[in-house]
């Protein structure tokens, strides 16, 4: 039953996502596919996955224990804090902290997590900002 509830909520969210994507204005610098293609793709994948949960639910799903649910909730709060701090701290610093925390919770040692967080942050910055020329949130250090 819980899989079907999850699937129904996911399907509603994907429909909401599609609706919100239709509100994205066209830019004068638009490419051939336009600014809505990526959100439509994400919504389609989410809708298909949700439909799968509606059609073939797990007969006896295993829910995580309370401690694991709290950990998932805290990871979600870290992502919300990441979104809030991104304009203040900038992309590189915010991403380094978020990636380090999340990899640590996924099982890396603290030192590995810091290295992964910094490496992920700088790698994404290099690809998106330096190579592709996309604008990322600037922090107090100017990058």
PDB file of C-alpha atoms in Angstrom:
ATOM      1  CA  UNK A   1       0.000   0.000   0.000  1.00  0.00           C
ATOM      2  CA  UNK A   2       2.794   2.449   0.872  1.00  0.00           C
ATOM      3  CA  UNK A   3       4.361   1.973  -2.581  1.00  0.00           C
ATOM      4  CA  UNK A   4       1.105   3.007  -4.215  1.00  0.00           C
ATOM      5  CA  UNK A   5       0.889   6.097  -2.000  1.00  0.00           C
ATOM      6  CA  UNK A   6       4.498   6.914  -2.910  1.00  0.00           C
ATOM      7  CA  UNK A   7       3.720   6.346  -6.602  1.00  0.00           C
ATOM      8  CA  UNK A   8       0.631   8.562  -6.443  1.00  0.00           C
ATOM      9  CA  UNK A   9       2.518  11.375  -4.739  1.00  0.00           C
ATOM     10  CA  UNK A  10       5.355  11.037  -7.256  1.00  0.00           C
ATOM     11  CA  UNK A  11       2.931  11.167 -10.163  1.00  0.00           C
ATOM     12  CA  UNK A  12       1.274  14.290  -8.751  1.00  0.00           C
ATOM     13  CA  UNK A  13       4.690  15.897  -8.257  1.00  0.00           C
ATOM     14  CA  UNK A  14       5.705  15.077 -11.821  1.00  0.00           C
ATOM     15  CA  UNK A  15       2.489  16.651 -13.133  1.00  0.00           C
ATOM     16  CA  UNK A  16       3.151  19.721 -10.979  1.00  0.00           C
ATOM     17  CA  UNK A  17       6.694  19.833 -12.357  1.00  0.00           C
ATOM     18  CA  UNK A  18       5.384  19.682 -15.937  1.00  0.00           C
ATOM     19  CA  UNK A  19       2.910  22.456 -15.226  1.00  0.00           C
ATOM     20  CA  UNK A  20       5.603  24.646 -13.665  1.00  0.00           C
ATOM     21  CA  UNK A  21       7.912  23.958 -16.625  1.00  0.00           C
ATOM     22  CA  UNK A  22       5.244  25.279 -18.993  1.00  0.00           C
ATOM     23  CA  UNK A  23       5.547  28.621 -17.190  1.00  0.00           C
ATOM     24  CA  UNK A  24       9.249  29.009 -18.043  1.00  0.00           C
ATOM     25  CA  UNK A  25       9.484  31.968 -20.427  1.00  0.00           C
ATOM     26  CA  UNK A  26      11.271  31.635 -23.735  1.00  0.00           C
ATOM     27  CA  UNK A  27      14.561  33.482 -23.858  1.00  0.00           C
ATOM     28  CA  UNK A  28      15.866  35.358 -26.846  1.00  0.00           C
ATOM     29  CA  UNK A  29      19.026  33.205 -26.532  1.00  0.00           C
ATOM     30  CA  UNK A  30      17.108  29.933 -26.610  1.00  0.00           C
ATOM     31  CA  UNK A  31      18.628  26.894 -28.302  1.00  0.00           C
ATOM     32  CA  UNK A  32      16.794  24.470 -30.597  1.00  0.00           C
ATOM     33  CA  UNK A  33      15.129  22.460 -27.829  1.00  0.00           C
ATOM     34  CA  UNK A  34      14.277  25.426 -25.623  1.00  0.00           C
ATOM     35  CA  UNK A  35      14.444  25.934 -21.871  1.00  0.00           C
ATOM     36  CA  UNK A  36      11.632  23.473 -21.061  1.00  0.00           C
ATOM     37  CA  UNK A  37      13.185  20.300 -22.519  1.00  0.00           C
ATOM     38  CA  UNK A  38      15.236  19.356 -19.459  1.00  0.00           C
ATOM     39  CA  UNK A  39      12.393  19.843 -16.931  1.00  0.00           C
ATOM     40  CA  UNK A  40      10.048  17.885 -19.208  1.00  0.00           C
ATOM     41  CA  UNK A  41      12.583  15.036 -19.359  1.00  0.00           C
ATOM     42  CA  UNK A  42      12.964  14.951 -15.566  1.00  0.00           C
ATOM     43  CA  UNK A  43       9.178  14.996 -15.125  1.00  0.00           C
ATOM     44  CA  UNK A  44       8.724  12.186 -17.653  1.00  0.00           C
ATOM     45  CA  UNK A  45      11.239   9.935 -15.882  1.00  0.00           C
ATOM     46  CA  UNK A  46       9.644  10.695 -12.513  1.00  0.00           C
ATOM     47  CA  UNK A  47       6.164   9.987 -13.919  1.00  0.00           C
ATOM     48  CA  UNK A  48       7.270   6.653 -15.409  1.00  0.00           C
ATOM     49  CA  UNK A  49       8.909   5.601 -12.143  1.00  0.00           C
ATOM     50  CA  UNK A  50       5.785   6.628 -10.212  1.00  0.00           C
ATOM     51  CA  UNK A  51       3.531   4.676 -12.572  1.00  0.00           C
ATOM     52  CA  UNK A  52       5.750   1.628 -12.011  1.00  0.00           C
ATOM     53  CA  UNK A  53       5.130   1.909  -8.256  1.00  0.00           C
ATOM     54  CA  UNK A  54       1.389   2.184  -8.902  1.00  0.00           C
ATOM     55  CA  UNK A  55       1.310  -0.879 -11.182  1.00  0.00           C
ATOM     56  CA  UNK A  56       3.807  -3.174  -9.411  1.00  0.00           C
ATOM     57  CA  UNK A  57       4.000  -2.259  -5.720  1.00  0.00           C
ATOM     58  CA  UNK A  58       6.192  -4.257  -3.366  1.00  0.00           C
ATOM     59  CA  UNK A  59       3.838  -6.609  -1.473  1.00  0.00           C
ATOM     60  CA  UNK A  60       5.775  -6.253   1.783  1.00  0.00           C
ATOM     61  CA  UNK A  61       7.969  -3.146   1.716  1.00  0.00           C
ATOM     62  CA  UNK A  62      10.586  -2.777   4.423  1.00  0.00           C
ATOM     63  CA  UNK A  63      10.535   0.633   6.029  1.00  0.00           C
ATOM     64  CA  UNK A  64      13.780   1.909   7.505  1.00  0.00           C
ATOM     65  CA  UNK A  65      14.116   2.165  11.249  1.00  0.00           C
ATOM     66  CA  UNK A  66      13.510   5.463  13.009  1.00  0.00           C
ATOM     67  CA  UNK A  67      17.239   6.259  13.164  1.00  0.00           C
ATOM     68  CA  UNK A  68      17.614   5.769   9.417  1.00  0.00           C
ATOM     69  CA  UNK A  69      14.511   7.877   8.727  1.00  0.00           C
ATOM     70  CA  UNK A  70      15.981  10.656  10.888  1.00  0.00           C
ATOM     71  CA  UNK A  71      19.220  10.429   8.913  1.00  0.00           C
ATOM     72  CA  UNK A  72      17.298  10.737   5.631  1.00  0.00           C
ATOM     73  CA  UNK A  73      15.440  13.733   7.055  1.00  0.00           C
ATOM     74  CA  UNK A  74      18.693  15.351   8.111  1.00  0.00           C
ATOM     75  CA  UNK A  75      20.163  14.799   4.641  1.00  0.00           C
ATOM     76  CA  UNK A  76      17.100  16.541   3.196  1.00  0.00           C
ATOM     77  CA  UNK A  77      17.667  19.436   5.609  1.00  0.00           C
ATOM     78  CA  UNK A  78      21.293  19.636   4.437  1.00  0.00           C
ATOM     79  CA  UNK A  79      20.050  19.982   0.850  1.00  0.00           C
ATOM     80  CA  UNK A  80      17.604  22.723   1.893  1.00  0.00           C
ATOM     81  CA  UNK A  81      20.402  24.508   3.750  1.00  0.00           C
ATOM     82  CA  UNK A  82      22.576  24.092   0.644  1.00  0.00           C
ATOM     83  CA  UNK A  83      19.972  25.857  -1.481  1.00  0.00           C
ATOM     84  CA  UNK A  84      19.647  28.639   1.097  1.00  0.00           C
ATOM     85  CA  UNK A  85      23.400  29.141   1.550  1.00  0.00           C
ATOM     86  CA  UNK A  86      24.300  28.928  -2.130  1.00  0.00           C
ATOM     87  CA  UNK A  87      23.822  32.661  -2.791  1.00  0.00           C
ATOM     88  CA  UNK A  88      25.678  33.570   0.431  1.00  0.00           C
ATOM     89  CA  UNK A  89      28.652  31.198   0.335  1.00  0.00           C
ATOM     90  CA  UNK A  90      28.799  30.615  -3.412  1.00  0.00           C
ATOM     91  CA  UNK A  91      28.771  27.425  -5.435  1.00  0.00           C
ATOM     92  CA  UNK A  92      32.231  26.103  -4.593  1.00  0.00           C
ATOM     93  CA  UNK A  93      32.033  26.405  -0.804  1.00  0.00           C
ATOM     94  CA  UNK A  94      28.389  25.318  -0.485  1.00  0.00           C
ATOM     95  CA  UNK A  95      28.850  22.339  -2.773  1.00  0.00           C
ATOM     96  CA  UNK A  96      32.031  21.250  -1.000  1.00  0.00           C
ATOM     97  CA  UNK A  97      30.259  21.206   2.382  1.00  0.00           C
ATOM     98  CA  UNK A  98      27.117  19.468   1.096  1.00  0.00           C
ATOM     99  CA  UNK A  99      29.027  16.849  -0.901  1.00  0.00           C
ATOM    100  CA  UNK A 100      31.407  16.175   2.002  1.00  0.00           C
ATOM    101  CA  UNK A 101      28.546  15.656   4.451  1.00  0.00           C
ATOM    102  CA  UNK A 102      26.527  13.446   2.114  1.00  0.00           C
ATOM    103  CA  UNK A 103      29.472  11.240   1.148  1.00  0.00           C
ATOM    104  CA  UNK A 104      30.388  10.892   4.816  1.00  0.00           C
ATOM    105  CA  UNK A 105      26.846   9.696   5.567  1.00  0.00           C
ATOM    106  CA  UNK A 106      27.091   7.269   2.648  1.00  0.00           C
ATOM    107  CA  UNK A 107      30.082   5.595   4.270  1.00  0.00           C
ATOM    108  CA  UNK A 108      33.271   7.443   3.403  1.00  0.00           C
ATOM    109  CA  UNK A 109      35.739   8.274   6.132  1.00  0.00           C
ATOM    110  CA  UNK A 110      35.806  11.921   7.245  1.00  0.00           C
ATOM    111  CA  UNK A 111      39.062  12.612   5.385  1.00  0.00           C
ATOM    112  CA  UNK A 112      37.813  10.913   2.222  1.00  0.00           C
ATOM    113  CA  UNK A 113      34.572  12.889   2.482  1.00  0.00           C
ATOM    114  CA  UNK A 114      36.396  16.207   2.671  1.00  0.00           C
ATOM    115  CA  UNK A 115      38.558  15.269  -0.317  1.00  0.00           C
ATOM    116  CA  UNK A 116      35.541  14.058  -2.290  1.00  0.00           C
ATOM    117  CA  UNK A 117      33.547  17.180  -1.387  1.00  0.00           C
ATOM    118  CA  UNK A 118      36.306  19.559  -2.447  1.00  0.00           C
ATOM    119  CA  UNK A 119      37.112  17.525  -5.568  1.00  0.00           C
ATOM    120  CA  UNK A 120      33.462  17.315  -6.607  1.00  0.00           C
ATOM    121  CA  UNK A 121      32.939  21.017  -6.039  1.00  0.00           C
ATOM    122  CA  UNK A 122      36.034  22.076  -7.966  1.00  0.00           C
ATOM    123  CA  UNK A 123      35.404  19.550 -10.728  1.00  0.00           C
ATOM    124  CA  UNK A 124      31.844  20.707 -11.315  1.00  0.00           C
ATOM    125  CA  UNK A 125      32.988  24.336 -11.132  1.00  0.00           C
ATOM    126  CA  UNK A 126      35.687  23.689 -13.723  1.00  0.00           C
ATOM    127  CA  UNK A 127      33.323  21.956 -16.137  1.00  0.00           C
ATOM    128  CA  UNK A 128      30.302  24.218 -15.800  1.00  0.00           C
ATOM    129  CA  UNK A 129      31.981  27.596 -15.280  1.00  0.00           C
ATOM    130  CA  UNK A 130      35.400  27.392 -16.873  1.00  0.00           C
ATOM    131  CA  UNK A 131      34.683  25.032 -19.774  1.00  0.00           C
ATOM    132  CA  UNK A 132      31.006  25.655 -20.541  1.00  0.00           C
ATOM    133  CA  UNK A 133      30.968  29.286 -19.411  1.00  0.00           C
ATOM    134  CA  UNK A 134      27.859  28.941 -17.245  1.00  0.00           C
ATOM    135  CA  UNK A 135      27.279  31.353 -14.399  1.00  0.00           C
ATOM    136  CA  UNK A 136      27.432  29.844 -10.921  1.00  0.00           C
ATOM    137  CA  UNK A 137      26.778  31.533  -7.578  1.00  0.00           C
ATOM    138  CA  UNK A 138      29.793  33.578  -6.513  1.00  0.00           C
ATOM    139  CA  UNK A 139      30.829  33.421  -2.915  1.00  0.00           C
ATOM    140  CA  UNK A 140      32.728  35.773  -0.652  1.00  0.00           C
ATOM    141  CA  UNK A 141      36.009  34.685  -2.259  1.00  0.00           C
ATOM    142  CA  UNK A 142      34.828  35.711  -5.742  1.00  0.00           C
ATOM    143  CA  UNK A 143      34.300  32.251  -7.220  1.00  0.00           C
TER     144      UNK A 143
END
